[in-house]
Structure formats: C-alpha cells, structure tokens
Tab-separated table of C-alpha atoms in Angstrom:
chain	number	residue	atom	x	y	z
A	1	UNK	CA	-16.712	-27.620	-24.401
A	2	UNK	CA	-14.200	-27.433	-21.391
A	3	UNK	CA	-14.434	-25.697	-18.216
A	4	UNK	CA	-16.980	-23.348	-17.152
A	5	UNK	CA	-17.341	-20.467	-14.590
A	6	UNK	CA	-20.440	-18.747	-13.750
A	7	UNK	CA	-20.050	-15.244	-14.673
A	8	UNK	CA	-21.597	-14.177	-10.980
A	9	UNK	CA	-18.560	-15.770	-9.311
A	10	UNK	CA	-16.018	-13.327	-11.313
A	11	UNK	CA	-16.318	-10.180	-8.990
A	12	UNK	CA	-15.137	-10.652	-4.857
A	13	UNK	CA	-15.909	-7.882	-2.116
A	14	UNK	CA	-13.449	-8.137	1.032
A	15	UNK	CA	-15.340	-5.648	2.964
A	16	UNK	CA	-13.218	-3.959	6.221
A	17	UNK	CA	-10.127	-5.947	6.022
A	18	UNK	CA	-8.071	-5.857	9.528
A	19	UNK	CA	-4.285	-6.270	9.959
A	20	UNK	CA	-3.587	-10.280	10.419
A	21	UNK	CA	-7.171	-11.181	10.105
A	22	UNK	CA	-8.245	-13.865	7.616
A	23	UNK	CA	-10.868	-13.401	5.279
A	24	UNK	CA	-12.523	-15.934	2.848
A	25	UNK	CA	-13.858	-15.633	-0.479
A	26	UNK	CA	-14.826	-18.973	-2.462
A	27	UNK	CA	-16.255	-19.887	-5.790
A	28	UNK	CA	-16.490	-22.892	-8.122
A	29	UNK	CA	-14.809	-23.735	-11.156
A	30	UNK	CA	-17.013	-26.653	-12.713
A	31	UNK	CA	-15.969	-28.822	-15.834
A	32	UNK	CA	-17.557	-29.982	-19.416
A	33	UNK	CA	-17.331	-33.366	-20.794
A	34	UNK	CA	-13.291	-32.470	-21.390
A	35	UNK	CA	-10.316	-33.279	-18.978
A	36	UNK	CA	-9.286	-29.597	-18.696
A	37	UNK	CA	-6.237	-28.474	-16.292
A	38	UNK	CA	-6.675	-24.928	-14.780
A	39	UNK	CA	-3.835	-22.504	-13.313
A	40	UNK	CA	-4.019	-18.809	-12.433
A	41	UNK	CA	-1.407	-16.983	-14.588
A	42	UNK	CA	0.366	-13.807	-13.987
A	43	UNK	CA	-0.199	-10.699	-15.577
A	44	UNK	CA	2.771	-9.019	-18.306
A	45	UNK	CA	5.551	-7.723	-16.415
A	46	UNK	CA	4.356	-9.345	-12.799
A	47	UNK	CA	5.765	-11.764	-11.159
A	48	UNK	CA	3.384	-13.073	-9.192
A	49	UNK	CA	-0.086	-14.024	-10.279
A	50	UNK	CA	-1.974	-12.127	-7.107
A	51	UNK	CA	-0.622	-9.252	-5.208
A	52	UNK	CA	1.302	-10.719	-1.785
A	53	UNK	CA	-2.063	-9.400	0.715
A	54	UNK	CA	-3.801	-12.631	-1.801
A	55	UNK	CA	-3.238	-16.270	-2.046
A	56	UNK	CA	-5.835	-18.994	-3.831
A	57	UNK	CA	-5.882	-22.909	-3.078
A	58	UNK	CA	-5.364	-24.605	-4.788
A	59	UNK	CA	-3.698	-22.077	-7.619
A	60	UNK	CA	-3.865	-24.763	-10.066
A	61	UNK	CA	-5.148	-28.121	-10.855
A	62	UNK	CA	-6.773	-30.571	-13.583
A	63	UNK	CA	-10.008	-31.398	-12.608
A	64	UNK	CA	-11.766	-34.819	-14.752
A	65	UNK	CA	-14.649	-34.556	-16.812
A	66	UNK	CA	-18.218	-33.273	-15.306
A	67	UNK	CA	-16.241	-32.676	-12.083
A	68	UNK	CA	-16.056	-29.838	-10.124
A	69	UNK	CA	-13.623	-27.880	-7.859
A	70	UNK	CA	-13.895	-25.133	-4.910
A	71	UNK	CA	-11.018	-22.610	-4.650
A	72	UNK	CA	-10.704	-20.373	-1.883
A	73	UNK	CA	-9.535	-16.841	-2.174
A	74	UNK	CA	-7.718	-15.603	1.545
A	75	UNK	CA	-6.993	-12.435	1.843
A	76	UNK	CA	-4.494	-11.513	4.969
A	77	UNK	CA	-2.496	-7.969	5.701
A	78	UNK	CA	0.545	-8.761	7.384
A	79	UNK	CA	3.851	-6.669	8.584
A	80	UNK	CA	5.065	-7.022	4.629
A	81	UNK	CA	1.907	-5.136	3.601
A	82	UNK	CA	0.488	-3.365	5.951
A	83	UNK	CA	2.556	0.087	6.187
A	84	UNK	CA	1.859	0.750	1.738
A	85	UNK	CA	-2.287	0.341	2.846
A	86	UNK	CA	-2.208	2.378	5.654
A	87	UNK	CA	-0.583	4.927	3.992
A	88	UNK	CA	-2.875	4.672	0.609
A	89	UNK	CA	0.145	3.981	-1.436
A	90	UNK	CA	-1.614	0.135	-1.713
A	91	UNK	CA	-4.863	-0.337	-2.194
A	92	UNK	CA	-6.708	-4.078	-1.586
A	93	UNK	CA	-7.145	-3.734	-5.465
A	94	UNK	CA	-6.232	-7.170	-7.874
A	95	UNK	CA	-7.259	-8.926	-11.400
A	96	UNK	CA	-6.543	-12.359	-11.551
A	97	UNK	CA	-6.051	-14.200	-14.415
A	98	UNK	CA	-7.393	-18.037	-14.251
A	99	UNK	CA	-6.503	-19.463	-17.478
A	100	UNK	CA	-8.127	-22.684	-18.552
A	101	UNK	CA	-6.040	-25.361	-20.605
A	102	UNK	CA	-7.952	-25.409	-24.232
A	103	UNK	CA	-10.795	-22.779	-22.864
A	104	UNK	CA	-10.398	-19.158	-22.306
A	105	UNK	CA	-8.643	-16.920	-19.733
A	106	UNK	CA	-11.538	-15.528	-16.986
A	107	UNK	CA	-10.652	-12.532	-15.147
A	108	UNK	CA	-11.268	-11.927	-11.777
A	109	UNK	CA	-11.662	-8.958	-9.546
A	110	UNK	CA	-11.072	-8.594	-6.251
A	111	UNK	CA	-11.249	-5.075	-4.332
A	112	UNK	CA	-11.736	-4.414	-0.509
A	113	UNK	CA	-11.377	-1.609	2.073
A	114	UNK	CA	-8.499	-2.107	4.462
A	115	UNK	CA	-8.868	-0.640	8.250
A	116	UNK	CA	-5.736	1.406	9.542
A	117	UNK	CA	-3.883	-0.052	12.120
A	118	UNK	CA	-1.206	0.915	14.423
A	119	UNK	CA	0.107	-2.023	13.453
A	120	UNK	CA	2.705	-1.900	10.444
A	121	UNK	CA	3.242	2.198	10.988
A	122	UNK	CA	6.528	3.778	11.832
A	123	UNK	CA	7.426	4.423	15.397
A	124	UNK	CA	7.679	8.376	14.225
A	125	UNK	CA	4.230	8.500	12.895
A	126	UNK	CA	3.090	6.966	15.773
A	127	UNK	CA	4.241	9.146	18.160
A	128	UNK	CA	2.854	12.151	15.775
A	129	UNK	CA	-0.591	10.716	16.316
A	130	UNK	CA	-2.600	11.982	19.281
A	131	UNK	CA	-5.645	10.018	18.348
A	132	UNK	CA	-6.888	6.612	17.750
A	133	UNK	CA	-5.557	5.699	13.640
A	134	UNK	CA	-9.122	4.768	13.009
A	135	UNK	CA	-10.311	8.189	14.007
A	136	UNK	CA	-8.136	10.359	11.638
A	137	UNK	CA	-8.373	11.149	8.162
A	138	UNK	CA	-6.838	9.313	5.215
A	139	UNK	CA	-4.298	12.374	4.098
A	140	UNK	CA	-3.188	12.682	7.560
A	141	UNK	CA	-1.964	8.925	8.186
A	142	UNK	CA	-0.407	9.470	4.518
A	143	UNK	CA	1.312	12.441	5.321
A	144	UNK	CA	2.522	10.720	8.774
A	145	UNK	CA	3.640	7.981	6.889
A	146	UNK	CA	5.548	9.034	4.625
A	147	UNK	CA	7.422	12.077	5.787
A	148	UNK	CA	11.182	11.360	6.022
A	149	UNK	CA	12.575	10.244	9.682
A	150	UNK	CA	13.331	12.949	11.913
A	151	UNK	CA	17.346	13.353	14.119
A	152	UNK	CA	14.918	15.676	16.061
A	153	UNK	CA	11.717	16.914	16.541
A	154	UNK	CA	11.932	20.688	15.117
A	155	UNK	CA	10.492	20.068	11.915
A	156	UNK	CA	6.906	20.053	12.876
A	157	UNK	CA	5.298	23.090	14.955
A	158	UNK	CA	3.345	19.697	17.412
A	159	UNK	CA	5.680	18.184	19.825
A	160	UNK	CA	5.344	14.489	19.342
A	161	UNK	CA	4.378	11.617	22.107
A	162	UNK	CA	8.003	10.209	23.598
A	163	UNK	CA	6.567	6.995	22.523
A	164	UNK	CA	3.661	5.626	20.603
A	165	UNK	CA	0.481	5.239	22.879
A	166	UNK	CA	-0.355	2.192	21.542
A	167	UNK	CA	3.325	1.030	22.736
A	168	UNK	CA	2.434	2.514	26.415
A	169	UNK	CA	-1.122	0.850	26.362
A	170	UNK	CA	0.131	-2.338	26.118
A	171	UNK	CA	3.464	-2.139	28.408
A	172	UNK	CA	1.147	-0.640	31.187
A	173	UNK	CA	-1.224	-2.776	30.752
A	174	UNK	CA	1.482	-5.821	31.137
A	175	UNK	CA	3.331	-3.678	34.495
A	176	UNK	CA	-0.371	-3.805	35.995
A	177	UNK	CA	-1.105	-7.004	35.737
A	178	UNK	CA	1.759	-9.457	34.180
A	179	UNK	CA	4.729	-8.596	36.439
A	180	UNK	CA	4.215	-11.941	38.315
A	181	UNK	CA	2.836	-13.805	35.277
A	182	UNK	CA	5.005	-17.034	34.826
A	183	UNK	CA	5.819	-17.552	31.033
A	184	UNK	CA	5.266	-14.180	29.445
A	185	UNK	CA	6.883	-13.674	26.051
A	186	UNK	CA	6.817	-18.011	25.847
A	187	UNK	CA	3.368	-18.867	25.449
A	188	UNK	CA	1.384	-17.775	22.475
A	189	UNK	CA	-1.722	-15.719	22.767
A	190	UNK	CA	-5.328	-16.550	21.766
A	191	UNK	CA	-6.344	-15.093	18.391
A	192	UNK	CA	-9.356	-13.591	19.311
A	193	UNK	CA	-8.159	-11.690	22.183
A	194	UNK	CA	-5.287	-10.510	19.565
A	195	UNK	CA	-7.999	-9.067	17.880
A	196	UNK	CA	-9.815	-7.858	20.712
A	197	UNK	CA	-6.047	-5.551	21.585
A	198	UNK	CA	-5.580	-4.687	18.150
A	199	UNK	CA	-9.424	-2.828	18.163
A	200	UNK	CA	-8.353	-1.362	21.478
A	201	UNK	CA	-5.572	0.240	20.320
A	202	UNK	CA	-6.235	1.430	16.950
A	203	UNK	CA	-10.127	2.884	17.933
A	204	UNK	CA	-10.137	3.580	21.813
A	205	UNK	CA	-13.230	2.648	22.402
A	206	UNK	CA	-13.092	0.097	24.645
A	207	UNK	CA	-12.963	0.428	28.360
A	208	UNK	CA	-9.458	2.678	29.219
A	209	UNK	CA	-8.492	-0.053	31.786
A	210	UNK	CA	-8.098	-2.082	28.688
A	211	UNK	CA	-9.867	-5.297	26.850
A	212	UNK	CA	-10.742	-8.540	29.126
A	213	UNK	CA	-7.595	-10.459	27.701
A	214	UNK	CA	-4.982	-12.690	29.300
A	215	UNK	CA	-1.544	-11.708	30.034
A	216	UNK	CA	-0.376	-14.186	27.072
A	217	UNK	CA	-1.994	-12.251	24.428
A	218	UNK	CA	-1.352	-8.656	25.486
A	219	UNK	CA	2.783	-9.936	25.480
A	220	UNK	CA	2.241	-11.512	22.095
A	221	UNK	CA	-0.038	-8.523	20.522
A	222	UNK	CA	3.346	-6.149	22.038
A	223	UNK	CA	5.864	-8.740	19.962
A	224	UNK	CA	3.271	-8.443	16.733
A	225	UNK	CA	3.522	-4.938	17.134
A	226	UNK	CA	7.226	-4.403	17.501
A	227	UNK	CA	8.139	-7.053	14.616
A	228	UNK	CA	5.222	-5.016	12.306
A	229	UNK	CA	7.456	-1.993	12.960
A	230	UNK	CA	8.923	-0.719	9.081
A	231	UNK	CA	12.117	0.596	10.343
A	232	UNK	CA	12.829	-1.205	13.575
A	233	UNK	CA	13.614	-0.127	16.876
A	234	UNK	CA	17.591	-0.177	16.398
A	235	UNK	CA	17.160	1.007	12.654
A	236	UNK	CA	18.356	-1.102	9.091
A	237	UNK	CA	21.761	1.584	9.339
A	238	UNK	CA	22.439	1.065	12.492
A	239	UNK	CA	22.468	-2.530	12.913
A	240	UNK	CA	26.048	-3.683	12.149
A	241	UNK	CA	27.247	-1.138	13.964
A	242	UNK	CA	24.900	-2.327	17.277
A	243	UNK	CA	26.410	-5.682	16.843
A	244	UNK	CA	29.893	-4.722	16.420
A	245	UNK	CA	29.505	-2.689	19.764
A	246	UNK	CA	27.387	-5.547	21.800
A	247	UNK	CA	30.062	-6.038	23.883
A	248	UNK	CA	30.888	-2.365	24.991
A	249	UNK	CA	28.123	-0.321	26.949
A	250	UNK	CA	29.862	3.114	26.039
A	251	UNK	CA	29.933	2.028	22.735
A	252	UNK	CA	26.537	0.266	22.636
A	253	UNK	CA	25.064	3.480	24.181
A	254	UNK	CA	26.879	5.316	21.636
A	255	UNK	CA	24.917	3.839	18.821
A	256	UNK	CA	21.616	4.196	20.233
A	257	UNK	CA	22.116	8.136	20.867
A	258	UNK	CA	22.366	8.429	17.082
A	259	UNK	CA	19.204	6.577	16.428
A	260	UNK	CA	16.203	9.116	15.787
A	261	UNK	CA	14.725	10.470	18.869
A	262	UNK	CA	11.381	8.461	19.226
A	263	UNK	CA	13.620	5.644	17.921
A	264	UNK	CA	15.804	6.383	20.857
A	265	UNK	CA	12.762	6.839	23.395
A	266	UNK	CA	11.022	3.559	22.249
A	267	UNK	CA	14.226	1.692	23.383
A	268	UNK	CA	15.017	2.850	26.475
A	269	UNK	CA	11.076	2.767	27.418
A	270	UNK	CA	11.517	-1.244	26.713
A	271	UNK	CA	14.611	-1.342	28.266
A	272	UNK	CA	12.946	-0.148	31.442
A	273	UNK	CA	10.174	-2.253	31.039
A	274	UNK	CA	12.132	-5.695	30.890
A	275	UNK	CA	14.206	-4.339	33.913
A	276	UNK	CA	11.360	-3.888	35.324
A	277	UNK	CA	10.237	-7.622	34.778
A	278	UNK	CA	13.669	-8.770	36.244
A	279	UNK	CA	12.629	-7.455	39.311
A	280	UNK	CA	10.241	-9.688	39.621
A	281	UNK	CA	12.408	-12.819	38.799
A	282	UNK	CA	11.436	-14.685	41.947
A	283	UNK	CA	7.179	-14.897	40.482
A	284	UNK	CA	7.565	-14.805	37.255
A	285	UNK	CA	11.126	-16.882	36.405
A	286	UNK	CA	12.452	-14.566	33.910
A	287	UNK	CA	15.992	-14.138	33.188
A	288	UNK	CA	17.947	-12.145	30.797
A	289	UNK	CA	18.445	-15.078	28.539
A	290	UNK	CA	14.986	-15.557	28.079
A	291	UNK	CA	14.459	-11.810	27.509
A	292	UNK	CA	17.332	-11.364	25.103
A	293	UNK	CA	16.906	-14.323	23.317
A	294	UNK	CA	16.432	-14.500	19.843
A	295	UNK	CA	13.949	-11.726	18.493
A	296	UNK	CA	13.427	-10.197	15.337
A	297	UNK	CA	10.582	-7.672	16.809
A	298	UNK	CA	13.527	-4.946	17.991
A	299	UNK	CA	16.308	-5.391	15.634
A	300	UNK	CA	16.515	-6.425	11.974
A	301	UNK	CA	18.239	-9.639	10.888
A	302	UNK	CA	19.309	-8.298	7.523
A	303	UNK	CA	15.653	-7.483	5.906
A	304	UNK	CA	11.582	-8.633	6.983
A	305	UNK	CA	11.693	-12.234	8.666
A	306	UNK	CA	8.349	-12.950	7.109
A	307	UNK	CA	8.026	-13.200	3.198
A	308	UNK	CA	4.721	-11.865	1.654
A	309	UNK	CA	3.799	-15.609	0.413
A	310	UNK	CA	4.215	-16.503	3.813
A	311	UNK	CA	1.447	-13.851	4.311
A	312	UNK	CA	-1.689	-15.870	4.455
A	313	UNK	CA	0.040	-18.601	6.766
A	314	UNK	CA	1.221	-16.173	9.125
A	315	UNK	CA	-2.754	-15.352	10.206
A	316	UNK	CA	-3.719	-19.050	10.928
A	317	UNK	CA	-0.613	-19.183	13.261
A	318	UNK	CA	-2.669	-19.130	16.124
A	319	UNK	CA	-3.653	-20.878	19.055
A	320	UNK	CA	-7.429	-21.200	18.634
C-alpha cells in the first residue's frame, strides 16, 4: 500500500470569510509501509492547482514510510479577489487534486461564504450605496458592481454620495483625532483593530463616533482601502497622461476633470484632507514628501501591485 487519507478529511467548510482575514483548515496525509511523494496537481486547462483566494503548505512533499504529514489549507480574500466575490461573479468554490506518487488522485472540496466588504468595490458603486454593504441584498451589490463607469451621474434616477461613506468615515475620523498624530501613514496598524474598522464600515453597527482604535490603524485601514480600489483613484486610462502632465497644474487639473465624477470627487476630497494635515506640520512633522511619496493606493503603477499568490502572505503582514 502507499499513502492514505481518511475519507472525513476530504470535504473543508470556510464559514463567513472576511476581506484580508486568515482562515485555517488542516488535515493529515498519513503513509503505508512505501516511500510515497505527494503533490497537489492542477486541474485540465488550469493553471494553477487552487484558485488564487487558496494556498496549501506545504503543496508537495515525500513523506518516509509509516510517517505522517499535516498540511494546512489558508484561505485569504485580498484586493486581487475581492471585487469578482462581492459581486457573485466568484464564489469561495474549489476541487483540489492531491495526487499521490504510485497511489491514487484524492479530491478535495473546499466551499465557503464570503462577507461583502467595502473593501475591493469600485469608488462608483460605493458612492451608489446608501447603506452598510452587509445590509443589502446580493443582486443589488451585483448590479452596483458591475454597471459600466459613469462621465456623469444621469444614468440612474438616485443621485449618488460625492464620495463613498466608508471613505468619509475614516478621513473624519483621522481630522478628529489624528491631525496632531506624529507618524501617520509610517507606522503600521494593529491587525485586530484593522478588523475592528473594516466591521465598522461595512455593517454600521458600531458606535457612530467610530471603533476604539489607534490613529495608526484607522491611516493604514484608509491605505488598504484605497490600494483595494479596482479602478483607482486617477483611473488605468488616465495614468500616462497624469504623469506626462505632473509638472503642469493646468494641465494636471486638466486630466483629473476628465476622470469620472465620483472619481473626480474622491480626489479632491483627499487632496483636501492631506492639505489639511500640512496644516498641522508643526505636531505632527508631515511634509509633502512624506505624503507624496511612493504609493500605489491612488494611482496605478502599470497593473495590481500585489499578485494573487502573494494573497495568503499579504494577511499575515501584520503587526500583531
């Protein structure tokens, strides 16, 4: 005989996945009186042997005779993945295919439910959403999702937000208490308050003055939410143009009054917002460098920064 798998470990439940929040599932492969190597295989016509929301460690291995192995299946929704599940194009649906050298292939399931979030949705359907994501139906985030982006706001009958409430939560939350707050955008956040401001802004239910979190975190959780943006700020088409005009305000301002409205609303809100910050360079020892510097979360640098088998490693980036 060769290696062996309980049948009970073939079938894994990831029950209310949320966005950039690791979840576990482990099982053990254990071995016959054989050396037997073990790899998980992809599927005809895939590339991949998991879908990029799914990583296992180790993938492969050999394990020696009457030994034994634990692999770990993570599951973790990041920017790459997020917009397709909120939407319902995805689903948190996968076989994978562990074939054994000399033994048979065993199939695994895994399925899960994923939790909207505000993170990972376009800036348009944002500001089309009145409510908490969490709060409205399945066809209606679709529908948001995926309608085509909008030079104005006649096509619907509802006047949109001028920005996404999720975006104002956050920047008021930062004018109220972070003006003065010495390293903002430079040190990372805690992970559990990250998750504490993502609930807050995709459900509303906790206190309106906002969740007990430190200055740190709310900055970060605004960065996570600006890079997890499909289209960004200064849209794909309008990028080499934005660089070709850096240099020129007329011009610069040229470009951004052909972005979409909300697109053009989002950037003059942050705009205000940082100048706002500046005003307080004395406390808080910001400057425009530091501001400006180097950012993917506004402007694209030629496609997503983050590849989906970075996907997994992206959620244990935190300072625990």
């Amino acid at each position: 005989s060769c290696c062996m798998l309980s049948p009970s470990t073939l079938q894994f439940l990831f029950k209310d996945v949320k966005y950039l929040q690791l979840q576990v599932e482990s099982f053990t492969i254990s071995n016959g009186p054989v050396p037997c190597q073990f790899e998980f295989i992809s599927k005809p016509n895939e590339d991949a042997y998991c879908k990029p929301w799914l990583i296992a460690k180790p993938s492969k291995g050999f394990l020696m005779p009457d030994s034994e192995v634990v692999i770990a299946l993570e599951l973790c929704v990041n920017k790459s993945t997020a917009t397709a599940l909120n939407s319902g194009e995805e689903k948190l649906e996968d076989i994978l295919v562990l074939h054994l050298d000399r033994g048979k292939d065993y199939f695994l399931s895994v399925s899960g439910n994923y939790l909207p979030s505000c993170f990972g949705c376009p800036i348009q359907t944002l500001c089309y959403m009145k409510e908490p994501i969490r709060e409205m139906l399945p066809e209606a985030i679709r529908e948001l999702t995926l309608m085509p982006l909008l030079t104005d706001d006649a096509f619907w009958e509802e006047k949109p937000l001028d920005v996404p409430k999720e975006l104002w939560m956050m920047v008021d939350l930062l004018c109220r208490s972070a003006c003065h707050q010495e390293g903002l955008f430079q040190q990372p956040g805690l992970r559990p308050e990250f998750e504490q401001i993502r609930d807050w802004l995709d459900t509303g239910t906790l206190d309106v003055l906002g969740p007990v979190a430190s200055n740190h975190s709310v900055a970060e959780a605004l960065l996570l939410f600006l890079e997890s943006l499909p289209e960004p700020v200064v849209c794909y088409k309008s990028y080499r143009s934005s660089l070709e005009c850096a240099n020129s305000y007329e011009m610069s301002s040229q470009v951004i009054s052909m972005l979409p409205k909300c697109h053009q609303n989002v950037f003059h809100y942050l705009v205000a917002f940082l100048r706002e910050l500046l005003k307080h360079t004395g406390k808080n020892h910001l400057d425009v460098n530091v501001l400006a510097g180097p950012n993917p979360s506004s402007i694209p640098e030629g496609g997503q920064t983050i590849t989906a088998k970075g996907n997994c490693h992206n959620c244990k980036r935190w300072k625990q």
